Amino acid sequence: MFQHVEAYPGDPILSLNEAFGKDPRPNKINLSIGIYFDDAGKIPMLPSVRAAELKVVAEAGARPYLPMEGAANFRTAVQHLLFGADHVAVKKGRIVTLQMVGSSGGLKIGGDFIKRYFPTSSMLVSDPTWDNHRAVFEGSGITVKTYPYYDAATGGLRFDAMLDALKAADKKSIVLLHACCHNPTGVDLTQAQWQALVPVLKERELIPFLDLAYQGYGDGIEQDAYAVRLLATEGLSFFVANSFSKSMSLYGERCGALSVVCPDAAQAVNVLGQMKATIRRNYSNPPMHGGQLVARVLSDPELRPMWEAEVVAMRDRIQSMRRQLHDVLSAKLPGRDFSYFLTQRGMFSYTGLSPEQCDRLKEEFGVYLVRSGRMCVAGLNSGNVEATANAMAAVLA
Ligand code: KET
């Protein structure tokens, strides 16, 4: 019956993470998946989230089905987090925010919606991008192409080439943009570059789809929403999928949202309705628990500042790991430039290591990086940074 079902080659990130779990070597180091680990190498339970959970559990509420669009308190809190409670688009009821099964769910539901209402639009993603972007949108039946982004020669952004590609894009193309902490490169647009992008998006009637999976890991919770707020202020209509996996360390609870900024409130009503229909056809309605923790943290006057401080601490720890890795490697291999560790932002650095060098790191040293050369710097800690630098120096020598 299933002879025609071919073997699954595996996912470049999740399957590598599974391989790490099975690796019996005690000194193995996981720099593969985009997860924040603390200095003890553990996925933290943030005290703010734990306190929210105790409150939610103590209330012992019933577990009805949530509405298709998710819990109202979650949706409002998330919309205010992304756009600011006083944003004119919020006040005018032009934004639809729906609870999603992680931001992955937001990408998928957004993809299905786009395929239905913009059937001839193709999607442009950055070269490179998170591997799953292509998979998710192609899974919705959308043709996925790329625009230039990362400059391997300088370790920076090919901004002019990116703008030229977007200027030449078909009207109403969907443009996937990383709102902050680009995955996998760690190279972001500056605020001035975001501003320069706006007229191109408008002129070509492009439809931005922002992915905000690392809010708080760039410059700050508010600052990392810059692009989202700019596009909304500029009157663009667009999608944004955001995640609490990383910012609240709630990976397995699958907490995210999809927001759609619409031209007016009447269109927003219909977009909400058809999004609900899309959700109903996929999984009916989202799970309850994690979203209630998020809503509680965001709206509780004591827990909110606690969480904000926890995000600062996670960001600062990654920064200090970037610095240490840079310093050790620069000392070991004086001829080489490792400044990219300091300039790239968020959880990831793009090391420029070849797939073969990544294989060597894994096989000889138990150091796991995605084969694209992407390193999750948030997997480094004071106990493994030296060993990582030694292993990298060995394969680079
Ligand atoms: N967008 C981006 C850019 C992203 O890096 C991830 C996860 C997601 C969305 C999905 O997050 P969710 O938990 O669905 O809200 N990235 C890491 C994990 C993964 O691949 O699933 C990663 O790149 O390692």
Short mmCIF file of C-alpha atoms and ligand atoms in Angstrom, two decimals:
data_model
loop_
_atom_site.label_atom_id
_atom_site.label_comp_id
_atom_site.label_asym_id
_atom_site.label_seq_id
_atom_site.Cartn_x
_atom_site.Cartn_y
_atom_site.Cartn_z
CA MET A 1 0.00 0.00 0.00
CA PHE A 2 2.72 2.48 0.91
CA GLN A 3 5.49 1.42 -1.43
CA HIS A 4 5.30 4.75 -3.21
CA VAL A 5 6.00 6.64 0.03
CA GLU A 6 9.61 7.71 -0.22
CA ALA A 7 12.00 7.99 2.72
CA TYR A 8 12.05 11.35 4.51
CA PRO A 9 15.50 12.89 4.16
CA GLY A 10 14.89 14.79 7.40
CA ASP A 11 14.73 18.46 8.28
CA PRO A 12 18.02 20.38 8.26
CA ILE A 13 17.36 21.80 11.74
CA LEU A 14 14.96 19.53 13.62
CA SER A 15 16.54 16.28 12.45
CA LEU A 16 19.99 17.56 13.41
CA ASN A 17 18.64 18.43 16.83
CA GLU A 18 17.29 14.89 17.13
CA ALA A 19 20.68 13.50 16.11
CA PHE A 20 22.25 15.62 18.85
CA GLY A 21 19.88 14.10 21.40
CA LYS A 22 20.98 10.60 20.40
CA ASP A 23 24.71 11.39 20.39
CA PRO A 24 26.16 9.51 23.42
CA ARG A 25 29.24 11.74 23.79
CA PRO A 26 29.07 13.60 27.12
CA ASN A 27 30.88 16.70 25.85
CA LYS A 28 28.66 17.28 22.83
CA ILE A 29 27.64 20.90 22.17
CA ASN A 30 24.32 21.88 20.61
CA LEU A 31 24.60 25.02 18.47
CA SER A 32 22.08 23.78 15.92
CA ILE A 33 18.51 24.68 16.76
CA GLY A 34 17.36 28.22 17.52
CA ILE A 35 16.76 27.77 21.22
CA TYR A 36 18.07 29.95 24.04
CA PHE A 37 19.95 27.92 26.62
CA ASP A 38 21.14 29.45 29.90
CA ASP A 39 24.70 29.37 31.15
CA ALA A 40 24.08 25.92 32.64
CA GLY A 41 23.04 24.67 29.21
CA LYS A 42 19.37 24.38 30.18
CA ILE A 43 16.27 25.80 28.50
CA PRO A 44 15.15 28.29 31.14
CA MET A 45 11.72 28.46 32.70
CA LEU A 46 11.43 32.23 32.98
CA PRO A 47 10.35 33.27 36.50
CA SER A 48 7.74 35.65 35.06
CA VAL A 49 6.23 32.83 32.99
CA ARG A 50 6.34 30.43 35.92
CA ALA A 51 4.54 32.98 38.14
CA ALA A 52 1.91 33.45 35.43
CA GLU A 53 1.47 29.71 35.17
CA LEU A 54 0.95 29.33 38.93
CA LYS A 55 -1.75 32.00 38.79
CA VAL A 56 -3.46 30.43 35.79
CA VAL A 57 -3.37 26.95 37.31
CA ALA A 58 -4.62 28.21 40.69
CA GLU A 59 -7.67 29.63 38.99
CA ALA A 60 -8.49 26.08 37.80
CA GLY A 61 -10.57 27.40 34.93
CA ALA A 62 -12.57 25.18 32.59
CA ARG A 63 -11.01 24.11 29.30
CA PRO A 64 -13.60 24.95 26.67
CA TYR A 65 -12.69 25.10 23.00
CA LEU A 66 -11.19 28.50 22.32
CA PRO A 67 -12.78 30.48 19.49
CA MET A 68 -11.19 29.73 16.11
CA GLU A 69 -9.24 32.98 16.32
CA GLY A 70 -7.96 32.24 19.84
CA ALA A 71 -8.42 33.84 23.25
CA ALA A 72 -9.47 37.50 23.26
CA ASN A 73 -7.10 38.50 26.08
CA PHE A 74 -4.15 36.93 24.24
CA ARG A 75 -5.05 38.59 20.93
CA THR A 76 -5.38 42.07 22.42
CA ALA A 77 -2.20 41.78 24.50
CA VAL A 78 -0.20 40.59 21.48
CA GLN A 79 -1.55 43.30 19.21
CA HIS A 80 -0.54 45.94 21.74
CA LEU A 81 2.90 44.35 22.15
CA LEU A 82 3.55 44.48 18.41
CA PHE A 83 2.02 47.78 17.41
CA GLY A 84 1.72 49.71 20.67
CA ALA A 85 -1.69 50.14 22.31
CA ASP A 86 -2.02 53.70 20.99
CA HIS A 87 -1.13 53.06 17.38
CA VAL A 88 -3.63 54.64 15.02
CA ALA A 89 -4.15 51.33 13.17
CA VAL A 90 -5.00 49.65 16.50
CA LYS A 91 -7.39 52.44 17.46
CA LYS A 92 -9.12 52.34 14.09
CA GLY A 93 -9.69 48.57 14.26
CA ARG A 94 -7.63 48.00 11.12
CA ILE A 95 -5.56 45.12 12.57
CA VAL A 96 -6.69 41.55 12.91
CA THR A 97 -4.65 39.46 15.37
CA LEU A 98 -5.25 35.72 15.70
CA GLN A 99 -3.70 33.22 18.08
CA MET A 100 -1.56 30.67 16.26
CA VAL A 101 0.16 27.36 16.88
CA GLY A 102 3.58 29.00 17.12
CA SER A 103 4.59 31.55 14.53
CA SER A 104 4.93 28.54 12.22
CA GLY A 105 1.15 28.27 12.45
CA GLY A 106 0.90 31.95 11.52
CA LEU A 107 3.05 31.41 8.45
CA LYS A 108 0.99 28.41 7.40
CA ILE A 109 -2.43 30.00 7.94
CA GLY A 110 -1.18 33.17 6.26
CA GLY A 111 0.12 31.07 3.36
CA ASP A 112 -3.22 29.30 2.89
CA PHE A 113 -5.07 32.63 3.02
CA ILE A 114 -2.70 34.19 0.48
CA LYS A 115 -3.04 31.27 -1.91
CA ARG A 116 -6.79 31.68 -1.80
CA TYR A 117 -7.06 35.45 -2.15
CA PHE A 118 -3.91 36.22 -4.16
CA PRO A 119 -3.73 33.02 -6.23
CA THR A 120 -1.30 34.39 -8.82
CA SER A 121 1.09 36.08 -6.38
CA SER A 122 4.44 34.46 -5.85
CA MET A 123 6.53 34.93 -2.76
CA LEU A 124 10.00 36.39 -2.49
CA VAL A 125 12.18 35.30 0.42
CA SER A 126 15.67 36.48 1.35
CA ASP A 127 18.66 34.54 0.06
CA PRO A 128 19.26 32.77 2.40
CA THR A 129 16.33 32.39 4.78
CA TRP A 130 15.02 29.98 7.43
CA ASP A 131 14.72 26.67 5.54
CA ASN A 132 11.14 26.16 6.62
CA HIS A 133 9.89 29.37 4.99
CA ARG A 134 10.13 27.82 1.56
CA ALA A 135 8.66 24.52 2.75
CA VAL A 136 5.67 26.13 4.45
CA PHE A 137 4.72 28.47 1.61
CA GLU A 138 5.32 25.90 -1.10
CA GLY A 139 3.14 23.62 1.01
CA SER A 140 0.37 26.22 0.62
CA GLY A 141 0.88 26.02 -3.16
CA ILE A 142 2.72 29.34 -3.48
CA THR A 143 5.69 29.72 -5.86
CA VAL A 144 8.69 30.81 -3.81
CA LYS A 145 11.58 32.83 -5.31
CA THR A 146 14.43 34.71 -3.67
CA TYR A 147 15.75 38.26 -3.45
CA PRO A 148 19.43 39.02 -2.80
CA TYR A 149 20.21 39.56 0.87
CA TYR A 150 23.42 38.30 2.43
CA ASP A 151 26.79 39.38 1.10
CA ALA A 152 29.25 36.57 1.77
CA ALA A 153 32.16 38.80 0.77
CA THR A 154 31.51 41.44 3.44
CA GLY A 155 29.32 39.53 5.89
CA GLY A 156 26.80 42.36 5.45
CA LEU A 157 23.63 43.14 3.53
CA ARG A 158 23.27 43.50 -0.25
CA PHE A 159 20.74 46.24 0.28
CA ASP A 160 20.95 47.86 -3.16
CA ALA A 161 20.59 44.50 -4.90
CA MET A 162 17.67 43.67 -2.62
CA LEU A 163 15.93 46.95 -3.52
CA ASP A 164 16.58 46.41 -7.24
CA ALA A 165 15.07 42.92 -7.07
CA LEU A 166 11.98 44.23 -5.29
CA LYS A 167 11.65 47.08 -7.80
CA ALA A 168 11.59 44.44 -10.54
CA ALA A 169 9.15 42.12 -8.74
CA ASP A 170 5.69 41.46 -10.12
CA LYS A 171 3.02 43.65 -8.59
CA LYS A 172 1.32 42.14 -5.55
CA SER A 173 4.18 39.75 -4.91
CA ILE A 174 4.43 38.67 -1.28
CA VAL A 175 7.76 39.71 0.28
CA LEU A 176 8.89 37.74 3.31
CA LEU A 177 10.93 39.99 5.60
CA HIS A 178 12.62 39.14 8.90
CA ALA A 179 11.54 41.94 11.24
CA CYS A 180 14.67 41.51 13.38
CA CYS A 181 17.49 39.02 14.08
CA HIS A 182 17.60 37.54 10.58
CA ASN A 183 17.73 33.75 10.52
CA PRO A 184 20.23 32.37 9.53
CA THR A 185 22.61 35.32 8.96
CA GLY A 186 22.12 37.65 11.94
CA VAL A 187 22.26 40.55 9.43
CA ASP A 188 19.41 43.05 9.74
CA LEU A 189 18.22 46.16 7.92
CA THR A 190 18.98 49.43 9.70
CA GLN A 191 16.10 51.76 10.48
CA ALA A 192 17.16 53.95 7.55
CA GLN A 193 17.08 50.92 5.26
CA TRP A 194 13.58 49.98 6.43
CA GLN A 195 12.53 53.54 5.62
CA ALA A 196 14.10 53.29 2.17
CA LEU A 197 12.24 50.04 1.56
CA VAL A 198 8.79 51.56 2.16
CA PRO A 199 8.43 53.52 -1.11
CA VAL A 200 9.49 50.41 -3.10
CA LEU A 201 6.89 48.29 -1.33
CA LYS A 202 4.25 50.92 -2.05
CA GLU A 203 5.19 51.55 -5.66
CA ARG A 204 5.17 47.86 -6.61
CA GLU A 205 2.08 47.19 -4.46
CA LEU A 206 4.06 44.45 -2.77
CA ILE A 207 2.52 42.65 0.18
CA PRO A 208 4.99 42.38 3.06
CA PHE A 209 4.90 39.30 5.28
CA LEU A 210 6.97 39.97 8.37
CA ASP A 211 8.35 37.16 10.49
CA LEU A 212 9.09 38.31 14.05
CA ALA A 213 10.33 35.21 15.85
CA TYR A 214 13.09 36.78 17.96
CA GLN A 215 11.51 39.88 19.46
CA GLY A 216 13.77 41.23 22.21
CA TYR A 217 16.91 39.44 21.06
CA GLY A 218 18.02 42.29 18.78
CA ASP A 219 17.95 45.70 20.47
CA GLY A 220 14.91 45.38 22.73
CA ILE A 221 11.27 44.39 22.77
CA GLU A 222 10.04 47.77 21.51
CA GLN A 223 12.97 48.43 19.18
CA ASP A 224 12.63 45.05 17.50
CA ALA A 225 9.05 45.94 16.53
CA TYR A 226 10.34 48.96 14.61
CA ALA A 227 9.66 47.55 11.14
CA VAL A 228 6.19 46.34 12.12
CA ARG A 229 5.22 49.78 13.42
CA LEU A 230 6.84 51.64 10.55
CA LEU A 231 4.90 49.72 7.90
CA ALA A 232 1.66 50.19 9.85
CA THR A 233 2.31 53.92 10.24
CA GLU A 234 3.07 54.19 6.53
CA GLY A 235 -0.38 52.85 5.74
CA LEU A 236 0.78 49.58 4.17
CA SER A 237 -1.34 46.46 4.33
CA PHE A 238 0.66 43.45 5.47
CA PHE A 239 0.97 40.27 7.48
CA VAL A 240 3.09 39.63 10.55
CA ALA A 241 3.67 36.28 12.22
CA ASN A 242 5.22 36.52 15.67
CA SER A 243 6.40 33.99 18.21
CA PHE A 244 6.78 33.58 21.97
CA SER A 245 8.84 30.42 21.63
CA LYS A 246 12.11 32.28 22.11
CA SER A 247 11.06 35.48 23.87
CA MET A 248 9.22 33.62 26.65
CA SER A 249 11.08 30.31 26.38
CA LEU A 250 7.79 28.57 25.62
CA TYR A 251 8.88 26.44 22.64
CA GLY A 252 6.72 23.41 23.32
CA GLU A 253 3.61 25.40 24.19
CA ARG A 254 3.43 26.59 20.56
CA CYS A 255 2.51 30.23 21.23
CA GLY A 256 2.41 32.67 18.37
CA ALA A 257 0.11 34.96 16.47
CA LEU A 258 -0.72 36.19 13.00
CA SER A 259 -1.69 39.82 12.52
CA VAL A 260 -3.00 41.35 9.33
CA VAL A 261 -2.97 45.13 8.95
CA CYS A 262 -5.85 46.10 6.67
CA PRO A 263 -6.73 49.34 4.86
CA ASP A 264 -9.87 49.85 6.96
CA ALA A 265 -11.95 48.27 9.71
CA ALA A 266 -14.58 46.88 7.32
CA GLN A 267 -11.97 44.88 5.40
CA ALA A 268 -10.49 43.75 8.71
CA VAL A 269 -13.83 42.18 9.65
CA ASN A 270 -13.88 40.08 6.50
CA VAL A 271 -10.21 39.15 6.77
CA LEU A 272 -10.86 37.96 10.32
CA GLY A 273 -13.80 35.91 9.11
CA GLN A 274 -11.89 34.18 6.33
CA MET A 275 -8.89 33.61 8.61
CA LYS A 276 -11.26 31.87 11.03
CA ALA A 277 -12.47 29.69 8.17
CA THR A 278 -8.86 28.86 7.26
CA ILE A 279 -8.12 27.88 10.86
CA ARG A 280 -11.28 25.79 11.13
CA ARG A 281 -10.21 23.78 8.10
CA ASN A 282 -6.72 23.23 9.45
CA TYR A 283 -6.98 22.51 13.19
CA SER A 284 -10.27 24.08 14.27
CA ASN A 285 -8.97 26.23 17.12
CA PRO A 286 -5.71 26.76 19.02
CA PRO A 287 -4.67 25.20 22.35
CA MET A 288 -5.33 27.17 25.49
CA HIS A 289 -2.65 26.88 28.15
CA GLY A 290 0.44 28.56 26.70
CA GLY A 291 -1.49 31.49 25.28
CA GLN A 292 -2.95 32.17 28.72
CA LEU A 293 0.56 32.34 30.19
CA VAL A 294 1.59 34.82 27.50
CA ALA A 295 -1.52 36.94 28.01
CA ARG A 296 -0.91 36.98 31.76
CA VAL A 297 2.74 37.98 31.50
CA LEU A 298 1.97 40.74 29.01
CA SER A 299 -0.92 42.25 30.96
CA ASP A 300 0.09 41.76 34.60
CA PRO A 301 1.71 44.95 35.96
CA GLU A 302 4.19 42.97 38.07
CA LEU A 303 5.02 40.19 35.64
CA ARG A 304 5.49 42.39 32.59
CA PRO A 305 8.55 44.28 33.88
CA MET A 306 9.94 41.01 35.23
CA TRP A 307 9.73 39.47 31.77
CA GLU A 308 11.27 42.52 30.13
CA ALA A 309 14.27 42.25 32.46
CA GLU A 310 14.59 38.53 31.72
CA VAL A 311 14.72 39.26 28.00
CA VAL A 312 17.50 41.81 28.60
CA ALA A 313 19.45 39.20 30.55
CA MET A 314 19.12 36.59 27.78
CA ARG A 315 20.19 39.12 25.15
CA ASP A 316 23.16 40.25 27.22
CA ARG A 317 24.30 36.69 27.83
CA ILE A 318 24.31 35.95 24.10
CA GLN A 319 26.28 39.15 23.55
CA SER A 320 28.91 38.10 26.07
CA MET A 321 29.20 34.69 24.36
CA ARG A 322 29.70 36.44 21.03
CA ARG A 323 32.49 38.47 22.59
CA GLN A 324 34.21 35.46 24.19
CA LEU A 325 34.07 33.32 21.08
CA HIS A 326 35.40 36.22 19.04
CA ASP A 327 38.26 36.84 21.46
CA VAL A 328 39.37 33.21 21.75
CA LEU A 329 39.20 32.60 17.99
CA SER A 330 40.98 35.86 17.16
CA ALA A 331 43.77 34.87 19.53
CA LYS A 332 44.05 31.37 18.07
CA LEU A 333 43.88 32.35 14.39
CA PRO A 334 45.33 35.86 14.27
CA GLY A 335 45.14 36.24 10.49
CA ARG A 336 41.38 35.86 10.35
CA ASP A 337 38.52 38.24 10.84
CA PHE A 338 35.92 37.06 13.34
CA SER A 339 34.29 40.46 13.80
CA TYR A 340 31.07 39.03 12.33
CA PHE A 341 30.43 37.45 15.72
CA LEU A 342 30.19 40.95 17.16
CA THR A 343 28.21 42.63 14.41
CA GLN A 344 25.62 39.93 13.70
CA ARG A 345 22.56 40.12 15.90
CA GLY A 346 20.15 37.82 17.64
CA MET A 347 20.59 34.12 18.27
CA PHE A 348 22.53 33.27 15.14
CA SER A 349 25.85 33.86 13.49
CA TYR A 350 26.62 32.84 9.96
CA THR A 351 30.12 31.45 10.27
CA GLY A 352 30.94 30.84 6.63
CA LEU A 353 31.92 27.26 7.53
CA SER A 354 31.27 24.86 4.66
CA PRO A 355 28.91 21.90 5.03
CA GLU A 356 31.99 19.64 5.16
CA GLN A 357 33.55 21.70 7.93
CA CYS A 358 30.26 21.51 9.84
CA ASP A 359 30.29 17.73 9.36
CA ARG A 360 33.80 17.59 10.79
CA LEU A 361 32.78 19.71 13.76
CA LYS A 362 29.97 17.30 14.48
CA GLU A 363 31.80 14.05 13.85
CA GLU A 364 35.22 14.82 15.35
CA PHE A 365 34.28 17.28 18.09
CA GLY A 366 30.58 16.75 18.85
CA VAL A 367 29.86 20.40 18.00
CA TYR A 368 26.55 20.67 16.14
CA LEU A 369 25.95 23.53 13.68
CA VAL A 370 23.39 23.59 10.87
CA ARG A 371 25.20 22.60 7.66
CA SER A 372 24.67 26.06 6.18
CA GLY A 373 27.28 27.21 8.72
CA ARG A 374 24.66 28.78 10.98
CA MET A 375 25.64 28.76 14.63
CA CYS A 376 23.13 29.25 17.41
CA VAL A 377 25.26 31.46 19.65
CA ALA A 378 22.61 31.09 22.36
CA GLY A 379 23.81 27.49 22.82
CA LEU A 380 27.22 28.66 24.02
CA ASN A 381 28.00 28.94 27.71
CA SER A 382 31.00 29.53 29.93
CA GLY A 383 31.56 25.76 30.06
CA ASN A 384 31.63 25.11 26.30
CA VAL A 385 32.75 28.29 24.58
CA GLU A 386 36.45 27.43 24.83
CA ALA A 387 35.91 23.92 23.45
CA THR A 388 33.81 25.34 20.63
CA ALA A 389 36.53 27.83 19.74
CA ASN A 390 39.15 25.07 19.79
CA ALA A 391 37.06 22.87 17.53
CA MET A 392 36.39 25.71 15.11
CA ALA A 393 40.05 26.66 15.04
CA ALA A 394 40.93 23.03 14.24
CA VAL A 395 38.61 22.77 11.25
CA LEU A 396 39.56 26.25 9.99
CA ALA A 397 43.32 25.73 10.30
N1 KET B 1 10.39 31.99 11.99
C1 KET B 1 11.73 31.96 12.11
C2 KET B 1 12.55 32.96 11.39
C3 KET B 1 12.30 30.97 12.91
O1 KET B 1 13.61 30.97 13.03
C4 KET B 1 11.50 30.02 13.58
C5 KET B 1 12.10 28.94 14.36
C6 KET B 1 10.11 30.14 13.42
C7 KET B 1 9.60 31.12 12.63
C8 KET B 1 9.16 29.19 14.09
O2 KET B 1 9.04 29.39 15.44
P1 KET B 1 7.75 28.88 16.26
O3 KET B 1 8.27 28.09 17.39
O4 KET B 1 6.87 28.11 15.35
O5 KET B 1 7.08 30.15 16.71
N2 KET B 1 13.31 28.61 14.21
C9 KET B 1 14.12 27.64 14.93
C10 KET B 1 13.47 26.35 15.22
C11 KET B 1 12.89 25.67 14.02
O6 KET B 1 13.56 25.51 13.00
O7 KET B 1 11.71 25.27 14.13
C12 KET B 1 15.43 27.46 14.16
O8 KET B 1 15.63 28.10 13.13
O9 KET B 1 16.29 26.71 14.65
#
